[in-house]
Short mmCIF file of C-alpha atoms in Angstrom, two decimals:
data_model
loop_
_atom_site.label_atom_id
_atom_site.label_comp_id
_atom_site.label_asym_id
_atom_site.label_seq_id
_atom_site.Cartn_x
_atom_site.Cartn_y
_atom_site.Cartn_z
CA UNK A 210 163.97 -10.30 185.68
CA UNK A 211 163.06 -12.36 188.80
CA UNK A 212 164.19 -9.61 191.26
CA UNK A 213 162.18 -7.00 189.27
CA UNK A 214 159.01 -8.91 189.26
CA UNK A 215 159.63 -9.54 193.13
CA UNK A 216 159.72 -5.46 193.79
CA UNK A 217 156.66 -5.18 191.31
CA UNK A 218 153.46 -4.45 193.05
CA UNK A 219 152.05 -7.75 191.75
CA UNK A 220 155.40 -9.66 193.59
CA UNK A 221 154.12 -7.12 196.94
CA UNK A 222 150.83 -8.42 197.15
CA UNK A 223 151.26 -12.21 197.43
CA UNK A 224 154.43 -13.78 199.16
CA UNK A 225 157.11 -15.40 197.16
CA UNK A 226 157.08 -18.42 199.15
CA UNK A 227 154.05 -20.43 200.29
CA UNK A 228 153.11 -22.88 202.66
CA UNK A 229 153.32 -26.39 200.61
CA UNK A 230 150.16 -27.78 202.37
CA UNK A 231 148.11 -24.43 200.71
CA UNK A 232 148.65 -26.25 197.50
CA UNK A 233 145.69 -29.35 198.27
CA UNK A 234 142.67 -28.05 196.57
CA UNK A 235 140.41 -28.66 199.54
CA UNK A 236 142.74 -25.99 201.41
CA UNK A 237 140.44 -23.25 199.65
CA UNK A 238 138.60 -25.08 197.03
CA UNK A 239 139.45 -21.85 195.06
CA UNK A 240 136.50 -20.61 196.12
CA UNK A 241 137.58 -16.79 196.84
CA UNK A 242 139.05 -16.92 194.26
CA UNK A 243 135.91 -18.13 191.41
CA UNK A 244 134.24 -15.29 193.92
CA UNK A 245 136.95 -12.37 192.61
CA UNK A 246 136.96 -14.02 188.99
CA UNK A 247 133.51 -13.67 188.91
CA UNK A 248 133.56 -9.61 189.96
CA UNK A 249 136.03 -9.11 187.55
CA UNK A 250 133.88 -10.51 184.83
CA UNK A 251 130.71 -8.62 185.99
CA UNK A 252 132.91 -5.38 185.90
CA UNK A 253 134.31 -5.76 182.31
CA UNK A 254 130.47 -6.88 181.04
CA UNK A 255 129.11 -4.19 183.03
CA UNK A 256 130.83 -1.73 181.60
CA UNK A 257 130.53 -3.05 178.44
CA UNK A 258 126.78 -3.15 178.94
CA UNK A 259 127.16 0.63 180.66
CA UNK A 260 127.73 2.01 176.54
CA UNK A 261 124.13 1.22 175.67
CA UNK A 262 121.96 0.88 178.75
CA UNK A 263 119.53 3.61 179.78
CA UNK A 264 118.35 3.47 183.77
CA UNK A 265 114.48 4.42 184.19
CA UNK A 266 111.92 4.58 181.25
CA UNK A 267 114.24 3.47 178.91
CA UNK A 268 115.72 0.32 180.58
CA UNK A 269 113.20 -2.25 179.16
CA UNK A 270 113.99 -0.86 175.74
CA UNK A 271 117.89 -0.44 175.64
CA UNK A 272 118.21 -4.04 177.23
CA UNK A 273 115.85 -5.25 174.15
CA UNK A 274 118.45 -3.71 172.16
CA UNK A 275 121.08 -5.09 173.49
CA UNK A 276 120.05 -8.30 173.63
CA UNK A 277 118.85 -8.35 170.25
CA UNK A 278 120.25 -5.97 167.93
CA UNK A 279 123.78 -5.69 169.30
CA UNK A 280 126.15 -7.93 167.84
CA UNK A 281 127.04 -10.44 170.88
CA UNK A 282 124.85 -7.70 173.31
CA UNK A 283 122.80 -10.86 174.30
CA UNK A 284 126.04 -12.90 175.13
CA UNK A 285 127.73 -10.29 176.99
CA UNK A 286 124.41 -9.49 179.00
CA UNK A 287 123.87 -13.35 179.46
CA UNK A 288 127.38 -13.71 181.16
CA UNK A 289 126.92 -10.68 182.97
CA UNK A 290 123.67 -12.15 184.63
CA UNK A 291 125.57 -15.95 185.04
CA UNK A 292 128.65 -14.45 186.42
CA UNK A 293 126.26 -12.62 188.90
CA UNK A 294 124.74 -15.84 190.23
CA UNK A 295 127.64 -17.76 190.15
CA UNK A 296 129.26 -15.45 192.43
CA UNK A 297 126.48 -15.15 195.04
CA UNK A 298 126.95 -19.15 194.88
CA UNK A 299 130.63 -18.96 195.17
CA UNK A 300 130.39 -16.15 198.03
CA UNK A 301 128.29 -18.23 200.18
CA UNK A 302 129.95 -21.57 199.52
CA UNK A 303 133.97 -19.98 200.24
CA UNK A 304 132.05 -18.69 203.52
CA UNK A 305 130.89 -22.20 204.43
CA UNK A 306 133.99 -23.51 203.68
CA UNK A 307 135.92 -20.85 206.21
CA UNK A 308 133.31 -21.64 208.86
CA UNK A 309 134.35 -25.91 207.75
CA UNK A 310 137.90 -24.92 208.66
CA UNK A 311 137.68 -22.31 210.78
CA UNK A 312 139.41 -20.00 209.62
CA UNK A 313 137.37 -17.40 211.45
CA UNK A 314 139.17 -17.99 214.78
CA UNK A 315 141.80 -15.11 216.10
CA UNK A 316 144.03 -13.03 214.40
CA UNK A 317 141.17 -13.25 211.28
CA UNK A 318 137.91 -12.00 213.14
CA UNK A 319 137.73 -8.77 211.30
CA UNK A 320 138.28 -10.70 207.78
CA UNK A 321 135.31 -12.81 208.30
CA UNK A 322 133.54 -9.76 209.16
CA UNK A 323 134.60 -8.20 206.09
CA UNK A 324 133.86 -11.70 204.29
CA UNK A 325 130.04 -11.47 205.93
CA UNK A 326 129.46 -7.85 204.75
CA UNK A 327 130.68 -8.55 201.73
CA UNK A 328 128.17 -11.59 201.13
CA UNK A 329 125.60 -9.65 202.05
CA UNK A 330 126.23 -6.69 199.97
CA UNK A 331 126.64 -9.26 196.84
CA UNK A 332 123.22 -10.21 197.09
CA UNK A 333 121.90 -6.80 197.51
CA UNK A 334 123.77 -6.12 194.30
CA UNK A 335 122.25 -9.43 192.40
CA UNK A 336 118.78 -7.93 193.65
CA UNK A 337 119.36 -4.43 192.82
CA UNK A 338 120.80 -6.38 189.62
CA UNK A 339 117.42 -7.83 189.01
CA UNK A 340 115.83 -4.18 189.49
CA UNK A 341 117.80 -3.05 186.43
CA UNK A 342 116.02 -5.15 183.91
CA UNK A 343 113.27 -2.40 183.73
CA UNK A 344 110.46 -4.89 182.92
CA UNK A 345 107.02 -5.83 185.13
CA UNK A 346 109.07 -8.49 187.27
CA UNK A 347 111.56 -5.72 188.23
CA UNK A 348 108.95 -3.37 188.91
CA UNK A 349 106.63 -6.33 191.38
CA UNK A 350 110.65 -6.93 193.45
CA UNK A 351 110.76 -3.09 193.56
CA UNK A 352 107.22 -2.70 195.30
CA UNK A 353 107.78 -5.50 197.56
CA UNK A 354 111.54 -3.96 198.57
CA UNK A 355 109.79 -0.35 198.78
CA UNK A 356 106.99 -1.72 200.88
CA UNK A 357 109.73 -3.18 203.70
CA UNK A 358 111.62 -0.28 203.73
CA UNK A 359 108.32 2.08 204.32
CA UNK A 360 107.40 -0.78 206.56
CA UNK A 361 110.41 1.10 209.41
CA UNK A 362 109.74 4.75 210.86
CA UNK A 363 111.19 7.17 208.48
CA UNK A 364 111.30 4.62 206.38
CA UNK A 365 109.79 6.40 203.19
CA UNK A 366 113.12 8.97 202.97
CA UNK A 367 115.33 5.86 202.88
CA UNK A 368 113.33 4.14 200.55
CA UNK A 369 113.37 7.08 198.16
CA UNK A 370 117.01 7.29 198.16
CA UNK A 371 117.61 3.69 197.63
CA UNK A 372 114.80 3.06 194.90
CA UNK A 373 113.70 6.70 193.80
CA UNK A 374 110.54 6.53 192.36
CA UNK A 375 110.09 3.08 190.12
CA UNK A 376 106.60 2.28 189.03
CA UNK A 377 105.22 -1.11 189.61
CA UNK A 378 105.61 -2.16 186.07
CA UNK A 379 109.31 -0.94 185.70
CA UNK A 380 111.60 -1.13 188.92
CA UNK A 381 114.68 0.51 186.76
CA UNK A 382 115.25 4.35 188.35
CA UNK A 383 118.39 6.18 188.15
CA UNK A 384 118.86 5.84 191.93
CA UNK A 385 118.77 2.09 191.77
CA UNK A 386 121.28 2.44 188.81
CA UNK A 387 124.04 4.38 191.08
CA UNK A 388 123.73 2.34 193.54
CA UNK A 389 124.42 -1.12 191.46
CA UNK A 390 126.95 0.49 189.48
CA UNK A 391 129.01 2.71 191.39
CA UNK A 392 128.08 2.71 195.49
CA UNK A 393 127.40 -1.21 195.67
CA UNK A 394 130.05 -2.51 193.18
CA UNK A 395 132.31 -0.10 194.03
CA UNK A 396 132.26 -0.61 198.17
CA UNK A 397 132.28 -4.42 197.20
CA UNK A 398 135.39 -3.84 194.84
CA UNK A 399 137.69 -1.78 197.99
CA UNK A 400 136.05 -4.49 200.47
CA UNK A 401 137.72 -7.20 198.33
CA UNK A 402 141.02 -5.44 198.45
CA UNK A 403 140.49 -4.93 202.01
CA UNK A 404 140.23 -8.35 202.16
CA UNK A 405 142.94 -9.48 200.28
CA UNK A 406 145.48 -7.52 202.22
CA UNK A 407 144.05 -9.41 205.63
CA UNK A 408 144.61 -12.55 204.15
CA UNK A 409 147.79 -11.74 203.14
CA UNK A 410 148.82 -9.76 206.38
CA UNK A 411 147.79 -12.95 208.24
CA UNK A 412 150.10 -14.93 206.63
CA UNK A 413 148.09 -16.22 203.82
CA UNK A 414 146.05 -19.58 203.28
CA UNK A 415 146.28 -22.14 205.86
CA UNK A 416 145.73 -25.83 204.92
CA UNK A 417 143.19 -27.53 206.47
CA UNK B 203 166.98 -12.48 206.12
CA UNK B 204 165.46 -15.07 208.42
CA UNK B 205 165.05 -14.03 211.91
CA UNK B 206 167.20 -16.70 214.32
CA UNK B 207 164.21 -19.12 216.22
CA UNK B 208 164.74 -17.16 219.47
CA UNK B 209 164.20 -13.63 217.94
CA UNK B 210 161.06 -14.46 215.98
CA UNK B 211 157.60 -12.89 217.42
CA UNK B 212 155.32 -15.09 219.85
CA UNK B 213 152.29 -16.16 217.60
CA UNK B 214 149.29 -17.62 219.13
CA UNK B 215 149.72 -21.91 219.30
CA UNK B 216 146.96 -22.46 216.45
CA UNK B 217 149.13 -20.12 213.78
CA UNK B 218 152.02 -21.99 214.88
CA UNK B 219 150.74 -25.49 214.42
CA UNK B 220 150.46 -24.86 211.03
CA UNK B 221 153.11 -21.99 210.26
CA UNK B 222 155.93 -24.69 210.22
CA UNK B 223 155.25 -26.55 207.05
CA UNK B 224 157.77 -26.76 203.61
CA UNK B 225 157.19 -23.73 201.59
CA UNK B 226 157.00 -24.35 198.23
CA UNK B 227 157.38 -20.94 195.45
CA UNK B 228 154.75 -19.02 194.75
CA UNK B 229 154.49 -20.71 190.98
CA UNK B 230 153.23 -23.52 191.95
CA UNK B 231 149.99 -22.55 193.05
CA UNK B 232 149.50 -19.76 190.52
CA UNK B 233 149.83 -23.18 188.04
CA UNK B 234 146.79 -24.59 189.70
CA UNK B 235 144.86 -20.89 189.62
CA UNK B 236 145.33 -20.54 185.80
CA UNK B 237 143.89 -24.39 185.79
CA UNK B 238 140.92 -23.14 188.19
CA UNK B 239 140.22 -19.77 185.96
CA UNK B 240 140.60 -21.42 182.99
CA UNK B 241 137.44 -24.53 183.82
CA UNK B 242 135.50 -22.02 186.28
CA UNK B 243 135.70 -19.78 182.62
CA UNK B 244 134.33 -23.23 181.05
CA UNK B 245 131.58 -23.27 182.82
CA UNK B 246 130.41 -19.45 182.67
CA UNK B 247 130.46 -19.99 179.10
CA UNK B 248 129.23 -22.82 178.43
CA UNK B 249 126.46 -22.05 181.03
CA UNK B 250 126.11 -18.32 178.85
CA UNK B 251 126.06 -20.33 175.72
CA UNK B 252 123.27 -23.11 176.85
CA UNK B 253 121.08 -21.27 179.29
CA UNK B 254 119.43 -18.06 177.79
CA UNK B 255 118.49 -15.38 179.58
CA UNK B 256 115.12 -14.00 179.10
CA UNK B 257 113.99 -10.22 179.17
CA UNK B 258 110.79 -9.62 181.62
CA UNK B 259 107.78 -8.87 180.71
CA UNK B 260 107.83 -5.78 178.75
CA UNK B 261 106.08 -2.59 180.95
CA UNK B 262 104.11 -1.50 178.19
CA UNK B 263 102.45 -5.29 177.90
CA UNK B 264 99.30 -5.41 179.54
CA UNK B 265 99.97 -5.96 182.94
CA UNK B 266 100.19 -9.47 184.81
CA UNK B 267 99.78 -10.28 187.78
CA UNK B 268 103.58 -10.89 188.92
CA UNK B 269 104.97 -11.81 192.87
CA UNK B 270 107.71 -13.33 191.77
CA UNK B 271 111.06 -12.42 193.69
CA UNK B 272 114.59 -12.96 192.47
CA UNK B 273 115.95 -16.30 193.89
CA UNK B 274 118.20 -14.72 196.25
CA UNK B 275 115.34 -12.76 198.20
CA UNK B 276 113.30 -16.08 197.56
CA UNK B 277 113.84 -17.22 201.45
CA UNK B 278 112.98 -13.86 202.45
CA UNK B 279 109.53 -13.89 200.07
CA UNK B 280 108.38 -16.53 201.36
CA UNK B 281 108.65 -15.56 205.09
CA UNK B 282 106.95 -12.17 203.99
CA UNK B 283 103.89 -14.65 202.62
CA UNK B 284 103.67 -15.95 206.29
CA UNK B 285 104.91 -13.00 208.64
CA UNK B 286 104.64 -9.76 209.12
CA UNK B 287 107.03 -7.77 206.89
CA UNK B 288 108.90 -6.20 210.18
CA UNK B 289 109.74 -9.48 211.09
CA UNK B 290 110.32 -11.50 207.78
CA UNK B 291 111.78 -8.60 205.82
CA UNK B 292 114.08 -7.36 209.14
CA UNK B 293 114.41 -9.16 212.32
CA UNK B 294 114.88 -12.57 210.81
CA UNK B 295 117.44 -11.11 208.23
CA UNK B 296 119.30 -8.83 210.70
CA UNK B 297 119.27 -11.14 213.38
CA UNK B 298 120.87 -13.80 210.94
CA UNK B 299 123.87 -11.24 209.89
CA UNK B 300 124.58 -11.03 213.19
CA UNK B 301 124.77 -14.10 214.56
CA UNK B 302 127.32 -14.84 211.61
CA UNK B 303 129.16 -11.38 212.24
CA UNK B 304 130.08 -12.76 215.93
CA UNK B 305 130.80 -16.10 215.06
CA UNK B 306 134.49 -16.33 215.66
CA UNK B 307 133.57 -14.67 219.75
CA UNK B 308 130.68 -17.24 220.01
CA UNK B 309 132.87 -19.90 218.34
CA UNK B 310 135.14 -19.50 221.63
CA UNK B 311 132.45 -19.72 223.81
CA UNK B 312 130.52 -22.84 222.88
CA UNK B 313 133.54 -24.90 221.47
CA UNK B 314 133.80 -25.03 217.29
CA UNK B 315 131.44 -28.07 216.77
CA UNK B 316 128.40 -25.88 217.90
CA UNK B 317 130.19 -23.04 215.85
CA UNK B 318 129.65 -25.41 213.07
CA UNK B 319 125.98 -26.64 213.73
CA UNK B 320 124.81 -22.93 214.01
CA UNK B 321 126.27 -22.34 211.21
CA UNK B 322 125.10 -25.12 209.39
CA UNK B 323 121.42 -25.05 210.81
CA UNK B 324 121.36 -20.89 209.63
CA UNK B 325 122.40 -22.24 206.51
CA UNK B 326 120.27 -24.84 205.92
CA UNK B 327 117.17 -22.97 206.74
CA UNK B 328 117.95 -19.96 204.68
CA UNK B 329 118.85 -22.44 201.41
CA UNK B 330 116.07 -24.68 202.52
CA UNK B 331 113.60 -21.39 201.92
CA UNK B 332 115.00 -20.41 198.99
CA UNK B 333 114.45 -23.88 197.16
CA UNK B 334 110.73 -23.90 198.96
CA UNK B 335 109.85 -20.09 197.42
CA UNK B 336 111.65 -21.33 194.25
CA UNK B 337 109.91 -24.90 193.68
CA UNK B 338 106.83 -24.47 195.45
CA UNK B 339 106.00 -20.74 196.21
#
């Protein structure tokens, strides 16, 4: 039983054996990890909100529905929005935390790079998040993230295919939509992986 | 199979300070993850249960006048209410990323305590903005 779960691909991915000083909770604080436990919360809610929510004109209106007329459709949205904060939070604190310890020093350069791209593209999720809710709030971030973009040269085209065309009173579009769900979440999901393997490759977490 | 001392690979002197330590099995901190998951769960709930989420202001409402960013751009709204938008919305952003993206080469170069105050001074003035846009914006 113990050999099989050692060749499993679950027994691959994390060592048998560990360093005993990796144990101390300040070695991590468990921070990367609240960080993962929080994506993997926002992608079973998300999906679970992805039955019933409609990107663009719609998006004010499905979300009332959910929230109000689906049984526990406000409780999953409400954890989906917590677990989103949370893990900005937890992002940037497991970052200041690798800087406290430096963890950043050679043979892990490229995972802190990793670890930096993926904070920022967490809180360009949480804000294209925010977008989604479809009311006059999402529409005023939407102007204001429009109006930096147009604010480069050719900056209207990229605007357009990051925002589409929101209104100022709804900043839901379907472009905004594909990127939360499926380019955003889904180069912070393989970025995650990426970074797991790093970690493990070299040689896992080191006490303080 | 253990590799014999003299045939393992040369590893830089900060790995090996800490690469010879009692290994312990892999159980034993999986114990203390379940403990983690299991209060860090706590709190998303009970945070879910307590703290409602409101819906925005409906589009077909008469419109209001509304500036109000979500907290994580709040640092970044606030420097666009005193700066010009190239340089609050993109330079100071950009140039932040990338002083944190070469870190671990500048980190060699000035010695890890100013690694450290950088770090802690980008920090602090990027949180400090965010609670200024969110408490007094």
């Amino acid at each position: 039983m113990g050999k099989q779960g050692d060749n499993s691909f679950t027994g691959h991915i994390r060592p048998r054996q560990i360093r005993a000083g990796a144990l101390r909770l300040r070695a991590t604080f468990c921070l990367g990890g609240f960080s993962f436990l929080a994506f993997i919360v926002l992608t079973i809610t998300g999906v679970l909100l992805l039955f019933y929510y409609q990107p663009g004109d719609r998006a004010f209106a499905s979300l009332s529905e959910i929230n109000s007329v689906l049984p526990y459709g406000g409780f999953v949205r409400s954890l989906h929005f917590w677990a989103g904060q949370m893990m900005v939070i937890s992002v940037f604190l497991h970052m200041v935390r690798v800087v406290w310890s430096r963890a950043y020093r050679p043979l892990r350069e490229l995972n802190w790079i990793t670890g930096v791209v993926l904070f920022g593209l967490t809180v360009i999720l949480d804000y294209s998040g925010y977008l989604l809710r479809g009311g006059q709030e999402s529409g005023a971030a939407a102007t204001v993230g429009q109006a930096l973009f147009t604010s480069l040269p050719g900056g209207q085209a990229l605007a357009t295919v990051f925002f589409g065309q929101p209104s100022p009173l709804n900043g839901s579009t379907l472009n905004m939509f594909v990127w939360h769900v499926f380019i955003l979440a889904g180069a912070v999901g393989f970025l995650q992986m990426f970074h797991f393997w790093r970690i493990r490759r070299g040689g896992g977490v080191r006490p303080l | 199979m253990d590799l014999k001392e003299s045939d393992r690979p040369q590893v830089p002197a900060e790995v090996e300070q800490s690469g010879r330590q009692e290994k312990v099995p892999l159980i034993e901190l999986q114990v203390r993850e379940y403990i983690g998951i299991f209060l860090w769960l706590g709190l998303l709930f009970a945070l879910t249960a307590s703290v409602k989420v409101p819906l925005d202001s409906s589009p077909k409402a008469e419109a209001v006048s509304i500036s109000k960013a979500p907290w994580v751009f709040g640092a970044i709204q606030w420097l666009l209410q005193q700066w010009p938008a190239w340089l609050s919305g993109w330079v100071l952003p950009l140039l932040s990323m990338a002083v944190l993206l070469i870190l671990p080469w500048w980190g060699r170069k000035v010695g890890k305590t100013w690694a450290w105050i950088i770090f802690l001074i980008l920090s602090l003035v990027w949180v400090g903005l965010t609670f200024l846009y969110m408490f007094m914006g």
